[in-house]
Amino acid sequence: MLGQILEILEKKKAVFLTGGGGVGKSYLTRQIIEHYEKNNKAVVALGSTGISAVNIGGITIHSFFSFGISKDLNELSQLDKKQIQKLQELNEIIKKIDLLIIDEISMVSADLFNMINYRLNRGFNGALLLVGDFYQLAPVQKGVNGLDDNAKFTQNLFNTSIYAFSSHSWEMINPQNVLLLHSKRTNDLEFYALLNELRIGILSQKCLEFLRSCLISPTNQAPKDALRLFGVNKKADAVNKARLNEIKARLYSFEASVEILDKKLSEQAILKWIQSITLPQILELKVGAEVIFCANKRGSFYNGERGAIVEINDEIIKVAKKNGVIVEVSKSVIELNEYANNGDEIISIQRAKFIQYPLRLAYAITIHKSQGMSLDEFVCDIDDIFARGQLYVALSRATNPKGLFLHFSGRNLAWHLQKSIACDSDVSAFYQNAKFLKES
C-alpha cells in the first residue's frame, strides 16, 4: 500500500487515507513522512486538534495557517487585512512544501476546509495527505448536539453537511480515497468484523449478544488489575487515586518541566498546548504501582503496554512489563514547534518543550487519552458514553476479545448501545458512494 500511495503523492496529487481503529493509518503516515524526509523533501504536518498535532509531531491547522478565531472565509478575509506581513511569510513557506499532511481530517468542518484551500491557492504545489476516519470523530461545532441554533437552521434549510468532504474545496482537490481494511491490532477476524459493524452504526443481534457476554457479572468477573476505561476524567482520577493509596510505599511526585524558548508565546497559548498533551502534568507513583506506557520506544515498549514500577531514582524509572522484561524509562520531550522560511528551505523552530516520563497510572484512563493505544485487557465503563463514535474508539483499543469487559449499570443495554453508535447519514452516504483504492 505504501508504494501505491507514494506513487500518487509523487505526482503532486491528494490522498485521503482512511479506515477503522488499528488498521495502521498512523504507522503508514509515519512511513510516508520518513520517505519524504529521507529524500530531503519539505514536510509540514498539521493536526486538526492540539492532541492530533502532538501525536503527529506537528502543529495545529489554525496556528500554521494563521486563522485566529475565524469560522469561515468571510471572517478570515477581515482578519487577513490586519496580518499582511504574516501572510507574506506564510505564502513563502507554502510555496516550498513538498508534502502537507492534515491529521484527523474528520474533525475539520466544511468551512474550515474551504479556508485551508483558500490558503493553499496562494502557491501550494506539493502533495496533500488527508488522514482520518469520518465515522469516529466529527467536526467540533458550538451548541447542543454539535451545532448552535443558527447552524442547525442553516443546515436543515439548505440541506448542507458540516463535513470536509461536503465542501466545494474537497470536490476541487478531488483526493484519491485509500481505504485500509486489515487490523494490525487484533488477529481475531470475527471480533474485528463486529467492531466494524459498530463503527458504521450497525448493532446486529450477533454483536449485541457478544457485548452482553462481555458484561461484568457474578459469573464473568474482570481481573482486579484490569485497566478501566471511562468516558469522563472524574471517574478515572478517583479510581487511580484510590488504588495508589492502597500501596504502602513512598509516594514520588514528578512535575513536568516546561521550557519556554519563544518569549512571544502568550500564557493562553502555552496553557492550551499543555492541555493537549496526553502525559500528566503531575505524575504520582509508588514502587509496586501499575503503569501504562503513553509512547512507543522501539524494542522497549509500545503505547498502551502495561507494567509495574520496580525502582524509582532521580533520572530513571524501572518498569517490569507483563512479560517479565524490565525496562528503564527516561523522560520524554514533547516540542511545540513552528515552521519558518529559511532561504531555500523550511525549518522547524522550537518554541517550547514539555518534559515528563511517558507513563500514567494503569488503574483507569479516559477513552480520550486511550486513543492510539493497543490494550490486551480492560474494563470499559459505558455508563457515560454518549458521544458518537466514542464507544467504537474505546472498544477498538482491544487486541483480544477475551480481555474485553463491559460495565453497565443501566437497564436497557440495547437502547444505550444503539444511541451510542448512531451514525451520521452524511458519513454513511460518503463512504457508500465514494470510490476507494482498497488494501488487498
Short mmCIF file of C-alpha atoms in Angstrom, two decimals:
data_model
loop_
_atom_site.label_atom_id
_atom_site.label_comp_id
_atom_site.label_asym_id
_atom_site.label_seq_id
_atom_site.Cartn_x
_atom_site.Cartn_y
_atom_site.Cartn_z
CA MET A 1 0.00 0.00 0.00
CA LEU A 2 2.88 2.36 0.80
CA GLY A 3 4.22 2.18 -2.74
CA GLN A 4 0.83 2.93 -4.30
CA ILE A 5 0.25 5.94 -2.05
CA LEU A 6 3.74 7.33 -2.68
CA GLU A 7 3.19 6.96 -6.42
CA ILE A 8 0.04 9.10 -6.19
CA LEU A 9 1.64 11.69 -3.90
CA GLU A 10 4.75 12.00 -6.05
CA LYS A 11 2.50 13.15 -8.90
CA LYS A 12 1.64 16.04 -6.54
CA LYS A 13 -1.89 14.81 -6.11
CA ALA A 14 -4.01 14.49 -2.97
CA VAL A 15 -4.75 11.33 -0.97
CA PHE A 16 -7.41 10.71 1.67
CA LEU A 17 -6.18 7.85 3.88
CA THR A 18 -8.93 6.28 5.96
CA GLY A 19 -10.02 3.14 7.82
CA GLY A 20 -11.13 2.00 11.26
CA GLY A 21 -9.17 1.96 14.51
CA GLY A 22 -6.00 -0.11 14.50
CA VAL A 23 -5.67 -0.53 10.72
CA GLY A 24 -2.34 1.31 10.61
CA LYS A 25 -3.17 4.85 9.46
CA SER A 26 -0.65 6.44 11.84
CA TYR A 27 2.05 3.89 11.07
CA LEU A 28 1.64 4.35 7.32
CA THR A 29 1.67 8.13 7.74
CA ARG A 30 4.98 7.92 9.63
CA GLN A 31 6.43 5.75 6.83
CA ILE A 32 5.39 8.35 4.25
CA ILE A 33 6.97 11.15 6.29
CA GLU A 34 10.20 9.16 6.66
CA HIS A 35 10.31 8.54 2.90
CA TYR A 36 9.99 12.24 2.09
CA GLU A 37 12.46 13.36 4.74
CA LYS A 38 14.99 10.73 3.64
CA ASN A 39 14.84 12.33 0.20
CA ASN A 40 15.32 15.83 1.66
CA LYS A 41 11.77 16.87 0.89
CA ALA A 42 9.95 19.52 2.93
CA VAL A 43 7.17 18.01 5.06
CA VAL A 44 4.65 20.04 7.05
CA ALA A 45 2.43 18.00 9.42
CA LEU A 46 -0.71 19.59 10.85
CA GLY A 47 -3.31 18.36 13.32
CA SER A 48 -6.95 19.42 13.45
CA THR A 49 -6.69 19.48 17.26
CA GLY A 50 -3.89 20.05 19.76
CA ILE A 51 -3.75 16.34 20.60
CA SER A 52 -3.55 15.23 16.96
CA ALA A 53 -0.85 17.85 16.33
CA VAL A 54 1.22 16.49 19.22
CA ASN A 55 0.67 12.89 18.06
CA ILE A 56 1.84 13.62 14.53
CA GLY A 57 4.74 15.77 15.69
CA GLY A 58 3.45 18.93 14.05
CA ILE A 59 1.35 21.98 14.88
CA THR A 60 -2.34 22.83 14.62
CA ILE A 61 -4.07 23.88 11.42
CA HIS A 62 -5.18 27.17 12.99
CA SER A 63 -1.68 28.06 14.15
CA PHE A 64 0.05 27.26 10.85
CA PHE A 65 -2.46 29.00 8.59
CA SER A 66 -2.98 32.00 10.94
CA PHE A 67 -6.75 31.51 11.09
CA GLY A 68 -7.18 33.09 14.52
CA ILE A 69 -10.79 32.58 15.60
CA SER A 70 -12.22 32.87 12.07
CA LYS A 71 -15.04 30.43 11.39
CA ASP A 72 -15.43 30.97 7.64
CA LEU A 73 -13.95 32.75 4.63
CA ASN A 74 -15.83 35.99 5.29
CA GLU A 75 -14.37 36.31 8.79
CA LEU A 76 -10.94 35.25 7.53
CA SER A 77 -10.87 37.95 4.85
CA GLN A 78 -11.46 40.57 7.56
CA LEU A 79 -8.69 39.13 9.74
CA ASP A 80 -6.25 39.00 6.81
CA LYS A 81 -6.39 42.78 6.43
CA LYS A 82 -4.63 43.00 9.81
CA GLN A 83 -1.90 40.42 9.17
CA ILE A 84 -0.46 41.22 5.75
CA GLN A 85 3.19 40.67 6.70
CA LYS A 86 2.43 37.38 8.44
CA LEU A 87 0.62 36.15 5.32
CA GLN A 88 3.55 37.08 3.09
CA GLU A 89 5.80 34.90 5.25
CA LEU A 90 3.22 32.07 5.21
CA ASN A 91 2.94 32.20 1.43
CA GLU A 92 6.71 31.76 1.09
CA ILE A 93 6.52 28.65 3.27
CA ILE A 94 3.53 27.23 1.38
CA LYS A 95 5.41 27.50 -1.94
CA LYS A 96 8.22 25.32 -0.58
CA ILE A 97 6.12 22.47 0.87
CA ASP A 98 6.60 19.11 -0.86
CA LEU A 99 4.14 17.21 1.36
CA LEU A 100 1.39 18.68 3.52
CA ILE A 101 -0.29 16.31 5.98
CA ILE A 102 -3.55 17.03 7.80
CA ASP A 103 -4.28 14.51 10.56
CA GLU A 104 -7.77 13.82 12.00
CA ILE A 105 -9.35 15.37 8.90
CA SER A 106 -12.76 14.18 10.15
CA MET A 107 -12.68 16.99 12.74
CA VAL A 108 -12.21 19.62 10.03
CA SER A 109 -15.51 21.25 9.08
CA ALA A 110 -16.52 22.15 5.54
CA ASP A 111 -15.94 25.84 6.27
CA LEU A 112 -12.50 25.15 7.74
CA PHE A 113 -11.51 23.01 4.75
CA ASN A 114 -12.53 25.85 2.43
CA MET A 115 -10.30 28.16 4.47
CA ILE A 116 -7.38 25.71 4.15
CA ASN A 117 -7.85 25.51 0.37
CA TYR A 118 -8.05 29.31 0.20
CA ARG A 119 -4.59 29.48 1.79
CA LEU A 120 -3.19 26.71 -0.43
CA ASN A 121 -4.35 28.50 -3.57
CA ARG A 122 -1.57 31.02 -2.92
CA GLY A 123 1.23 28.98 -4.43
CA PHE A 124 0.99 25.46 -2.99
CA ASN A 125 2.40 22.98 -5.49
CA GLY A 126 3.07 19.93 -3.31
CA ALA A 127 1.25 16.74 -2.41
CA LEU A 128 -1.59 16.68 0.12
CA LEU A 129 -2.23 13.77 2.51
CA LEU A 130 -5.50 13.82 4.48
CA VAL A 131 -5.73 11.22 7.27
CA GLY A 132 -8.67 10.20 9.44
CA ASP A 133 -11.95 8.36 9.83
CA PHE A 134 -15.21 10.29 9.44
CA TYR A 135 -17.05 7.53 11.29
CA GLN A 136 -15.12 8.21 14.50
CA LEU A 137 -14.67 11.92 15.16
CA ALA A 138 -16.92 14.72 13.92
CA PRO A 139 -16.12 18.43 13.47
CA VAL A 140 -16.45 20.40 16.69
CA GLN A 141 -19.32 22.88 16.49
CA LYS A 142 -20.94 25.11 19.09
CA GLY A 143 -24.07 24.22 20.99
CA VAL A 144 -26.08 21.13 21.81
CA ASN A 145 -25.67 18.08 19.60
CA GLY A 146 -22.74 19.65 17.80
CA LEU A 147 -24.48 22.67 16.26
CA ASP A 148 -25.73 26.00 17.54
CA ASP A 149 -29.31 27.03 16.66
CA ASN A 150 -28.32 29.11 13.62
CA ALA A 151 -26.11 26.35 12.27
CA LYS A 152 -28.85 23.75 12.71
CA PHE A 153 -31.38 26.04 10.99
CA THR A 154 -28.99 26.69 8.08
CA GLN A 155 -28.10 23.02 7.75
CA ASN A 156 -31.76 21.97 7.66
CA LEU A 157 -32.82 24.81 5.34
CA PHE A 158 -30.18 24.22 2.69
CA ASN A 159 -29.61 20.51 3.38
CA THR A 160 -25.88 21.12 3.85
CA SER A 161 -23.34 18.95 5.62
CA ILE A 162 -20.73 20.07 8.14
CA TYR A 163 -18.03 17.63 6.98
CA ALA A 164 -14.92 18.49 4.95
CA PHE A 165 -15.89 16.01 2.22
CA SER A 166 -19.06 18.02 1.51
CA SER A 167 -17.15 21.25 0.83
CA HIS A 168 -16.60 22.76 -2.60
CA SER A 169 -12.86 22.60 -1.92
CA TRP A 170 -12.90 18.81 -1.41
CA GLU A 171 -14.54 18.47 -4.81
CA MET A 172 -11.90 20.74 -6.37
CA ILE A 173 -8.96 18.92 -4.76
CA ASN A 174 -10.57 15.55 -5.57
CA PRO A 175 -8.34 13.33 -3.42
CA GLN A 176 -7.71 9.67 -4.21
CA ASN A 177 -9.53 7.80 -1.44
CA VAL A 178 -7.48 4.98 0.11
CA LEU A 179 -9.20 2.54 2.49
CA LEU A 180 -7.16 0.39 4.89
CA LEU A 181 -9.07 -2.78 5.76
CA HIS A 182 -6.82 -5.06 7.82
CA SER A 183 -6.48 -4.70 11.58
CA LYS A 184 -2.91 -4.50 12.86
CA ARG A 185 -4.22 -4.60 16.44
CA THR A 186 -6.09 -7.91 16.59
CA ASN A 187 -5.81 -11.21 14.71
CA ASP A 188 -9.38 -12.22 15.60
CA LEU A 189 -11.21 -11.58 12.32
CA GLU A 190 -14.68 -12.24 13.75
CA PHE A 191 -14.08 -9.74 16.57
CA TYR A 192 -12.75 -7.19 14.08
CA ALA A 193 -15.87 -7.64 11.91
CA LEU A 194 -18.14 -6.99 14.91
CA LEU A 195 -16.18 -3.86 15.80
CA ASN A 196 -16.51 -2.63 12.24
CA GLU A 197 -20.29 -3.03 12.47
CA LEU A 198 -20.25 -0.70 15.49
CA ARG A 199 -18.05 1.74 13.57
CA ILE A 200 -20.64 2.13 10.82
CA GLY A 201 -23.59 2.28 13.21
CA ILE A 202 -24.89 -1.30 12.97
CA LEU A 203 -25.92 -3.21 16.09
CA SER A 204 -26.65 -6.71 14.82
CA GLN A 205 -28.07 -9.43 17.06
CA LYS A 206 -24.72 -11.21 16.94
CA CYS A 207 -22.89 -8.06 18.00
CA LEU A 208 -25.39 -7.39 20.81
CA GLU A 209 -25.01 -10.95 22.10
CA PHE A 210 -21.22 -10.60 22.06
CA LEU A 211 -21.34 -7.33 24.01
CA ARG A 212 -23.78 -8.87 26.52
CA SER A 213 -21.25 -11.66 27.06
CA CYS A 214 -18.65 -9.01 27.94
CA LEU A 215 -20.76 -7.54 30.76
CA ILE A 216 -19.31 -7.94 34.23
CA SER A 217 -21.49 -10.26 36.33
CA PRO A 218 -21.09 -12.73 39.23
CA THR A 219 -20.05 -15.34 36.65
CA ASN A 220 -17.94 -13.01 34.50
CA GLN A 221 -15.56 -11.09 36.74
CA ALA A 222 -12.75 -8.96 35.33
CA PRO A 223 -9.27 -9.34 36.85
CA LYS A 224 -8.71 -6.84 39.66
CA ASP A 225 -5.73 -5.28 37.90
CA ALA A 226 -7.57 -4.79 34.57
CA LEU A 227 -7.38 -1.23 33.29
CA ARG A 228 -10.69 0.66 33.44
CA LEU A 229 -11.74 2.99 30.62
CA PHE A 230 -14.13 5.83 31.45
CA GLY A 231 -15.93 8.45 29.41
CA VAL A 232 -15.15 11.19 31.96
CA ASN A 233 -11.97 12.33 33.75
CA LYS A 234 -13.54 12.48 37.20
CA LYS A 235 -14.15 8.73 37.45
CA ALA A 236 -10.72 7.80 36.10
CA ASP A 237 -8.95 10.14 38.54
CA ALA A 238 -10.91 8.77 41.51
CA VAL A 239 -10.01 5.14 40.71
CA ASN A 240 -6.32 5.95 40.20
CA LYS A 241 -6.11 7.89 43.47
CA ALA A 242 -7.83 5.15 45.48
CA ARG A 243 -5.68 2.34 44.07
CA LEU A 244 -2.45 4.28 44.55
CA ASN A 245 -3.39 4.97 48.19
CA GLU A 246 -3.70 1.21 48.81
CA ILE A 247 0.03 0.75 48.19
CA LYS A 248 2.09 1.13 51.39
CA ALA A 249 5.22 2.68 49.93
CA ARG A 250 6.85 6.08 49.49
CA LEU A 251 4.99 8.48 47.19
CA TYR A 252 7.04 10.08 44.41
CA SER A 253 5.71 13.13 42.61
CA PHE A 254 7.13 14.20 39.25
CA GLU A 255 6.06 17.59 37.93
CA ALA A 256 6.53 18.10 34.22
CA SER A 257 9.16 20.61 33.23
CA VAL A 258 8.03 23.25 30.74
CA GLU A 259 10.72 25.27 28.98
CA ILE A 260 9.57 28.38 27.12
CA LEU A 261 12.02 29.15 24.31
CA ASP A 262 9.91 31.74 22.49
CA LYS A 263 9.18 34.65 24.82
CA LYS A 264 6.45 35.87 22.45
CA LEU A 265 4.25 32.90 23.36
CA SER A 266 1.20 34.00 25.31
CA GLU A 267 0.22 32.30 28.57
CA GLN A 268 -3.05 31.25 26.94
CA ALA A 269 -1.24 29.57 24.03
CA ILE A 270 1.11 27.75 26.40
CA LEU A 271 -1.76 26.54 28.60
CA LYS A 272 -3.76 25.34 25.59
CA TRP A 273 -0.73 23.42 24.30
CA ILE A 274 -0.03 21.80 27.68
CA GLN A 275 -3.67 20.70 27.95
CA SER A 276 -3.40 18.96 24.56
CA ILE A 277 -0.55 16.74 25.77
CA THR A 278 -1.67 13.32 26.99
CA LEU A 279 1.17 13.00 29.51
CA PRO A 280 0.25 14.11 33.05
CA GLN A 281 1.48 17.47 34.32
CA ILE A 282 1.97 15.88 37.75
CA LEU A 283 2.79 12.17 37.81
CA GLU A 284 2.43 10.45 41.20
CA LEU A 285 3.97 6.98 41.52
CA LYS A 286 4.96 4.34 44.05
CA VAL A 287 7.09 1.23 43.73
CA GLY A 288 4.56 -1.52 43.01
CA ALA A 289 2.14 0.78 41.15
CA GLU A 290 0.66 -0.44 37.87
CA VAL A 291 1.51 1.87 34.96
CA ILE A 292 0.75 2.18 31.28
CA PHE A 293 3.19 3.44 28.66
CA CYS A 294 2.00 6.52 26.76
CA ALA A 295 4.57 6.39 23.97
CA ASN A 296 6.39 4.00 21.69
CA LYS A 297 10.07 3.13 22.06
CA ARG A 298 11.27 0.63 19.52
CA GLY A 299 12.48 -2.55 21.16
CA SER A 300 11.42 -1.43 24.65
CA PHE A 301 7.68 -0.66 24.94
CA TYR A 302 4.61 0.42 22.98
CA ASN A 303 1.78 2.87 23.58
CA GLY A 304 -0.76 1.02 25.76
CA GLU A 305 1.61 -1.65 27.11
CA ARG A 306 1.43 -2.18 30.87
CA GLY A 307 3.78 -3.00 33.70
CA ALA A 308 4.60 -2.33 37.36
CA ILE A 309 7.12 0.05 38.92
CA VAL A 310 10.07 -1.83 40.43
CA GLU A 311 12.51 1.02 41.04
CA ILE A 312 12.47 4.81 41.10
CA ASN A 313 15.53 7.07 41.16
CA ASP A 314 16.40 10.60 40.09
CA GLU A 315 16.77 10.00 36.35
CA ILE A 316 15.31 6.57 35.59
CA ILE A 317 12.17 4.62 36.44
CA LYS A 318 12.39 0.84 36.07
CA VAL A 319 9.23 -0.93 34.96
CA ALA A 320 8.63 -4.69 34.86
CA LYS A 321 6.41 -5.35 31.86
CA LYS A 322 3.74 -8.05 31.86
CA ASN A 323 6.11 -10.39 30.02
CA GLY A 324 8.66 -10.08 32.83
CA VAL A 325 11.12 -7.89 30.93
CA ILE A 326 12.38 -4.92 32.96
CA VAL A 327 12.88 -1.69 31.00
CA GLU A 328 14.40 1.62 32.02
CA VAL A 329 12.18 4.61 31.30
CA SER A 330 13.64 8.08 30.92
CA LYS A 331 11.77 11.32 30.37
CA SER A 332 10.22 12.15 27.01
CA VAL A 333 10.47 15.56 25.39
CA ILE A 334 7.45 16.93 23.54
CA GLU A 335 8.13 20.03 21.47
CA LEU A 336 5.95 22.93 20.41
CA ASN A 337 7.35 23.99 17.05
CA GLU A 338 6.56 26.38 14.26
CA TYR A 339 7.53 26.22 10.62
CA ALA A 340 9.61 29.08 9.23
CA ASN A 341 11.05 30.13 5.90
CA ASN A 342 14.86 29.98 5.74
CA GLY A 343 16.10 30.83 2.28
CA ASP A 344 15.53 27.81 0.06
CA GLU A 345 14.17 25.57 2.81
CA ILE A 346 11.54 25.25 5.52
CA ILE A 347 12.89 24.88 9.03
CA SER A 348 11.21 23.88 12.28
CA ILE A 349 11.81 26.24 15.21
CA GLN A 350 11.31 25.11 18.80
CA ARG A 351 9.03 27.41 20.78
CA ALA A 352 8.59 25.35 23.94
CA LYS A 353 9.38 21.93 25.46
CA PHE A 354 7.34 19.71 27.78
CA ILE A 355 9.43 17.11 29.64
CA GLN A 356 7.84 14.22 31.55
CA TYR A 357 8.04 10.44 31.97
CA PRO A 358 5.84 8.74 29.31
CA LEU A 359 3.80 6.92 31.96
CA ARG A 360 0.36 7.02 33.56
CA LEU A 361 -1.20 5.03 36.36
CA ALA A 362 -2.80 1.97 34.79
CA TYR A 363 -5.83 1.53 37.00
CA ALA A 364 -8.02 3.88 34.95
CA ILE A 365 -7.81 6.17 31.94
CA THR A 366 -10.26 8.16 29.84
CA ILE A 367 -11.29 6.97 26.39
CA HIS A 368 -9.99 10.28 25.04
CA LYS A 369 -6.49 9.59 26.35
CA SER A 370 -6.56 5.96 25.19
CA GLN A 371 -6.61 6.91 21.51
CA GLY A 372 -3.77 5.25 19.66
CA MET A 373 -3.28 2.63 22.38
CA SER A 374 -3.44 -1.15 21.97
CA LEU A 375 -4.83 -2.78 25.13
CA ASP A 376 -4.79 -6.51 25.86
CA GLU A 377 -7.15 -6.37 28.86
CA PHE A 378 -9.53 -3.67 30.12
CA VAL A 379 -12.95 -2.87 31.53
CA CYS A 380 -14.90 -0.25 29.61
CA ASP A 381 -17.45 1.66 31.70
CA ILE A 382 -20.13 2.52 29.15
CA ASP A 383 -22.47 4.40 31.51
CA ASP A 384 -21.09 7.80 30.46
CA ILE A 385 -20.54 7.07 26.78
CA PHE A 386 -22.90 9.17 24.68
CA ALA A 387 -20.78 10.98 22.06
CA ARG A 388 -20.98 9.49 18.57
CA GLY A 389 -18.04 7.23 17.83
CA GLN A 390 -16.82 7.15 21.44
CA LEU A 391 -17.90 3.56 22.09
CA TYR A 392 -16.16 2.34 18.95
CA VAL A 393 -12.99 4.27 19.82
CA ALA A 394 -12.96 2.57 23.25
CA LEU A 395 -13.68 -0.99 22.14
CA SER A 396 -11.32 -0.85 19.17
CA ARG A 397 -8.40 -0.48 21.62
CA ALA A 398 -8.79 -4.21 22.34
CA THR A 399 -6.25 -6.65 20.95
CA ASN A 400 -8.14 -9.71 22.23
CA PRO A 401 -11.92 -10.09 22.74
CA LYS A 402 -11.27 -12.35 25.75
CA GLY A 403 -9.66 -9.40 27.52
CA LEU A 404 -12.62 -7.07 26.95
CA PHE A 405 -15.11 -6.46 29.79
CA LEU A 406 -18.01 -4.02 29.99
CA HIS A 407 -19.56 -2.29 33.00
CA PHE A 408 -23.13 -1.05 32.56
CA SER A 409 -25.46 -0.08 35.41
CA GLY A 410 -28.46 0.84 33.26
CA ARG A 411 -31.44 -1.34 32.40
CA ASN A 412 -31.63 -1.36 28.62
CA LEU A 413 -28.26 -2.25 27.09
CA ALA A 414 -29.53 -2.46 23.50
CA TRP A 415 -31.10 1.02 23.67
CA HIS A 416 -27.98 2.54 25.21
CA LEU A 417 -25.69 0.94 22.63
CA GLN A 418 -27.89 1.95 19.71
CA LYS A 419 -27.86 5.54 20.92
CA SER A 420 -24.07 5.46 21.36
CA ILE A 421 -23.27 4.13 17.88
CA ALA A 422 -25.77 6.19 15.87
CA CYS A 423 -24.04 7.13 12.63
CA ASP A 424 -24.44 10.37 10.67
CA SER A 425 -26.26 9.71 7.39
CA ASP A 426 -23.91 12.08 5.53
CA VAL A 427 -20.92 9.98 6.60
CA SER A 428 -22.62 6.73 5.59
CA ALA A 429 -23.52 8.15 2.19
CA PHE A 430 -19.96 9.39 1.61
CA TYR A 431 -18.37 6.01 2.32
CA GLN A 432 -21.00 4.17 0.28
CA ASN A 433 -20.74 6.40 -2.79
CA ALA A 434 -17.05 7.35 -2.91
CA LYS A 435 -14.61 5.26 -4.92
CA PHE A 436 -11.80 3.76 -2.83
CA LEU A 437 -8.45 2.23 -3.57
CA LYS A 438 -8.67 -0.67 -1.11
CA GLU A 439 -5.95 -2.53 0.73
CA SER A 440 -5.64 -6.03 -0.73
#
